[in-house]
């Protein structure tokens, strides 16, 4: 049986999203969820401190008593794959573009060190959508870097007329489908300057490293990012082509 270790930055939104994702899209896999509890840049500092002896599972045990309970009796050999979900957090006190790039390079394979997915600007990007009719305005895709601290309030305001999106635990497959398609359209805008749903082959090109590079090109030009969810790109990365094409990319 496949055992997946999921490492999340936060104990609130990320935890609820992962629990719902597990309920809606996973049925045979065992998913072990642990919370790091602070930013990717603090994770980077711990990685540097441990050097060649860095082992994510052991680091997680150190973070909290709850993590020690969850990981009791588990070592890396027991885990099939590792996925990490963190925020861009450009407003973090120890933010570093170079550190984030290094982490994306290091966490680039779920069967080895783990596979890292980044939300721009943060986890609430998943539900940053103002309608569920798939009628979108390109101007809504951008967010100013110097307003990152205001983003949670912004995202809540965007969904004020779609109240059921505020409760992650209640997301259905149809909601995941709409949110993922919208994020992939925004990914196409970022990478190919094409505001349309990409084909599977194009979507498969949208790696976390390419997204990072394109986001920083945009930051350098406009001081803005395109709002993107880590979880939507995890879905397109993890699941097989046939499932993504039939259940997500095809018109229903």
Coordinates of C-alpha atoms in Angstrom, one line a residue:
X1 CA 0.0 0.0 0.0
X2 CA 1.2 3.5 -0.9
X3 CA 2.1 5.6 2.2
X4 CA 2.3 9.4 1.5
X5 CA 3.8 11.8 3.9
X6 CA 2.4 15.3 3.6
X7 CA 4.3 18.2 5.2
X8 CA 2.2 21.3 5.5
X9 CA 3.3 24.8 6.7
X10 CA 0.2 25.6 8.7
X11 CA -2.1 23.8 11.2
X12 CA -5.3 25.5 10.1
X13 CA -6.1 26.1 6.4
X14 CA -3.5 23.7 5.0
X15 CA -4.6 20.9 7.4
X16 CA -8.2 21.3 6.5
X17 CA -7.4 21.3 2.7
X18 CA -5.3 18.2 3.0
X19 CA -8.0 16.4 5.0
X20 CA -10.6 17.3 2.4
X21 CA -8.3 16.4 -0.5
X22 CA -7.8 13.0 1.0
X23 CA -11.5 12.5 1.4
X24 CA -12.4 13.6 -2.1
X25 CA -9.6 12.4 -4.3
X26 CA -7.7 9.6 -2.4
X27 CA -9.2 6.3 -1.4
X28 CA -6.4 3.6 -1.3
X29 CA -3.4 5.6 -0.2
X30 CA -2.4 6.0 3.4
X31 CA -1.8 9.8 4.0
X32 CA 0.2 10.8 7.0
X33 CA -0.2 14.6 7.6
X34 CA 2.3 16.5 9.7
X35 CA 2.6 20.2 10.4
X36 CA 5.9 22.1 10.2
X37 CA 4.3 25.1 11.8
X38 CA 6.4 27.9 10.3
X39 CA 7.7 29.3 6.9
X40 CA 9.7 27.6 4.2
X41 CA 12.6 29.9 5.1
X42 CA 12.7 28.6 8.6
X43 CA 12.7 25.1 7.1
X44 CA 15.6 26.2 5.0
X45 CA 17.6 27.3 8.0
X46 CA 17.1 23.9 9.6
X47 CA 18.2 22.2 6.5
X48 CA 21.4 24.3 6.4
X49 CA 22.1 23.5 10.1
X50 CA 21.9 19.8 9.6
X51 CA 23.8 19.8 6.3
X52 CA 24.3 16.3 4.8
X53 CA 22.5 14.8 7.8
X54 CA 19.3 16.6 7.1
X55 CA 16.3 14.2 7.2
X56 CA 12.8 15.7 7.0
X57 CA 11.1 13.0 9.1
X58 CA 13.5 13.6 12.0
X59 CA 13.2 17.4 11.8
X60 CA 9.4 17.0 12.0
X61 CA 9.6 15.0 15.1
X62 CA 11.5 17.9 16.7
X63 CA 8.8 20.4 15.9
X64 CA 6.0 19.3 18.2
X65 CA 4.8 16.5 20.5
X66 CA 1.9 15.9 18.2
X67 CA 4.3 15.3 15.3
X68 CA 6.2 12.8 17.5
X69 CA 2.9 11.0 18.2
X70 CA 2.0 10.9 14.5
X71 CA 5.4 9.7 13.4
X72 CA 5.9 7.2 16.3
X73 CA 7.5 4.1 14.9
X74 CA 7.7 5.5 11.3
X75 CA 11.0 6.0 9.5
X76 CA 11.8 7.2 5.9
X77 CA 11.8 3.6 4.6
X78 CA 8.2 3.2 5.6
X79 CA 7.1 6.1 3.4
X80 CA 6.5 5.8 -0.3
X81 CA 6.6 9.5 -1.2
X82 CA 6.9 12.9 0.5
X83 CA 5.1 16.1 -0.6
X84 CA 5.5 19.5 1.0
X85 CA 3.1 22.5 0.8
X86 CA 4.4 25.9 1.7
X87 CA 3.6 29.6 1.0
X88 CA 5.7 32.0 -0.9
X89 CA 5.7 34.3 2.1
X90 CA 7.8 37.1 0.6
X91 CA 6.9 39.2 3.6
X92 CA 8.6 36.8 6.0
X93 CA 11.4 38.3 8.1
X94 CA 13.9 35.7 6.8
X95 CA 12.6 35.7 3.2
X96 CA 15.2 34.8 0.6
X97 CA 14.6 34.2 -3.1
X98 CA 17.9 32.2 -3.2
X99 CA 16.7 30.0 -0.3
X100 CA 13.4 29.3 -2.0
X101 CA 15.2 28.3 -5.2
X102 CA 17.5 26.0 -3.3
X103 CA 14.6 24.4 -1.6
X104 CA 12.8 23.8 -4.9
X105 CA 16.0 22.2 -6.3
X106 CA 16.5 20.0 -3.2
X107 CA 12.8 19.0 -2.9
X108 CA 12.3 18.0 -6.5
X109 CA 11.5 14.3 -6.2
X110 CA 8.9 12.8 -4.0
X111 CA 10.7 9.4 -3.8
X112 CA 13.9 10.9 -2.6
X113 CA 14.0 14.2 -0.5
X114 CA 10.4 15.1 -1.2
X115 CA 8.5 17.2 -3.7
X116 CA 7.8 20.9 -2.8
X117 CA 4.8 22.9 -4.0
X118 CA 4.5 26.6 -3.4
X119 CA 1.3 28.8 -3.1
X120 CA 1.6 32.3 -4.4
X121 CA 1.1 34.3 -2.3
X122 CA -0.2 31.8 0.3
X123 CA -2.6 28.9 0.9
X124 CA -5.7 31.0 0.4
X125 CA -4.8 31.2 -3.3
X126 CA -6.8 28.0 -3.7
X127 CA -10.1 29.7 -3.3
X128 CA -9.3 33.1 -4.8
X129 CA -12.1 32.9 -7.3
X130 CA -15.1 35.3 -7.7
X131 CA -17.5 32.9 -9.5
X132 CA -18.0 29.2 -10.1
X133 CA -19.3 29.7 -13.7
X134 CA -15.8 29.7 -15.2
X135 CA -16.2 33.2 -16.5
X136 CA -13.0 34.9 -15.5
X137 CA -11.3 38.3 -15.8
X138 CA -7.6 38.2 -16.5
X139 CA -7.0 41.3 -14.3
X140 CA -8.2 39.3 -11.2
X141 CA -5.2 36.9 -11.6
X142 CA -2.5 39.4 -10.4
X143 CA -1.6 40.5 -6.9
X144 CA 0.9 43.2 -5.8
X145 CA 3.9 41.9 -3.9
X146 CA 3.9 44.9 -1.5
X147 CA 0.4 43.9 -0.4
X148 CA 1.2 40.3 0.7
X149 CA 0.3 41.1 4.4
X150 CA -3.2 42.0 3.3
X151 CA -3.8 38.9 1.1
X152 CA -5.8 36.9 3.6
X153 CA -8.4 39.7 3.9
X154 CA -8.3 40.1 0.1
X155 CA -9.0 36.4 -0.5
X156 CA -11.9 36.4 2.0
X157 CA -13.4 39.4 0.3
X158 CA -13.2 37.8 -3.2
X159 CA -15.4 34.9 -2.1
X160 CA -17.8 36.9 0.0
X161 CA -20.6 36.0 -2.4
X162 CA -19.7 32.3 -2.6
X163 CA -20.0 31.5 1.1
X164 CA -19.5 27.7 0.9
X165 CA -15.9 28.2 -0.4
X166 CA -15.0 29.5 3.1
X167 CA -15.4 26.0 4.5
X168 CA -12.6 23.8 3.1
X169 CA -14.0 20.7 4.8
X170 CA -17.1 20.9 2.6
X171 CA -15.3 21.1 -0.8
X172 CA -16.8 18.6 -3.3
X173 CA -15.1 17.1 -6.3
X174 CA -16.9 19.6 -8.5
X175 CA -15.4 22.5 -6.5
X176 CA -11.9 21.0 -6.7
X177 CA -12.4 20.6 -10.5
X178 CA -13.4 24.3 -10.9
X179 CA -10.7 25.6 -8.6
X180 CA -8.0 23.5 -10.3
X181 CA -9.0 24.4 -13.8
X182 CA -8.9 28.1 -12.9
X183 CA -5.5 27.7 -11.4
X184 CA -4.2 25.9 -14.5
X185 CA -5.6 28.7 -16.7
X186 CA -3.7 31.2 -14.5
X187 CA -0.6 29.0 -14.9
X188 CA -1.0 29.2 -18.6
X189 CA -1.3 33.0 -18.4
X190 CA 2.0 33.1 -16.4
X191 CA 4.0 30.7 -18.5
X192 CA 2.6 31.0 -22.0
X193 CA 0.7 34.3 -21.8
X194 CA -2.4 32.4 -22.8
X195 CA -5.5 32.9 -20.7
X196 CA -7.1 29.5 -21.6
X197 CA -7.2 26.1 -20.1
X198 CA -4.0 24.3 -21.2
X199 CA -3.9 20.8 -22.7
X200 CA -2.4 18.1 -20.6
X201 CA 0.9 18.3 -22.4
X202 CA 1.2 22.0 -21.7
X203 CA 0.0 21.6 -18.1
X204 CA 2.6 18.9 -17.6
X205 CA 5.3 21.5 -18.5
X206 CA 4.3 23.7 -15.6
X207 CA 6.9 22.6 -13.1
X208 CA 7.4 24.3 -9.8
X209 CA 10.8 25.5 -10.9
X210 CA 9.3 27.0 -14.1
X211 CA 6.5 28.7 -12.2
X212 CA 9.1 30.1 -9.8
X213 CA 11.2 31.5 -12.6
X214 CA 8.2 33.0 -14.4
X215 CA 6.8 34.5 -11.1
X216 CA 10.2 36.3 -10.5
X217 CA 10.3 37.5 -14.1
X218 CA 6.9 39.0 -13.5
X219 CA 7.9 40.5 -10.1
X220 CA 10.9 42.1 -11.7
X221 CA 8.8 43.7 -14.4
X222 CA 5.6 44.6 -12.5
X223 CA 6.1 44.0 -8.8
X224 CA 3.2 41.5 -9.0
X225 CA 2.7 37.8 -9.0
X226 CA -0.1 35.6 -10.5
X227 CA -2.1 34.1 -7.7
X228 CA -1.5 30.3 -7.9
X229 CA -2.4 27.4 -5.6
X230 CA 0.1 24.7 -4.7
X231 CA -2.7 22.1 -4.4
X232 CA -4.0 22.5 -7.9
X233 CA -0.6 21.9 -9.3
X234 CA -0.1 18.9 -7.0
X235 CA -3.2 17.4 -8.5
X236 CA -2.0 17.7 -12.1
X237 CA 1.4 16.4 -11.1
X238 CA 0.3 13.4 -9.0
X239 CA -2.6 11.9 -10.9
X240 CA -2.4 10.0 -14.2
X241 CA -3.0 11.7 -17.5
X242 CA -6.2 9.7 -18.2
X243 CA -7.8 10.9 -14.9
X244 CA -6.7 14.6 -15.4
X245 CA -8.0 14.6 -19.0
X246 CA -11.3 12.8 -18.4
X247 CA -12.2 14.4 -15.0
X248 CA -10.7 17.8 -15.1
X249 CA -9.8 19.0 -18.6
X250 CA -12.8 17.7 -20.5
X251 CA -15.9 19.9 -20.6
X252 CA -18.7 18.5 -18.5

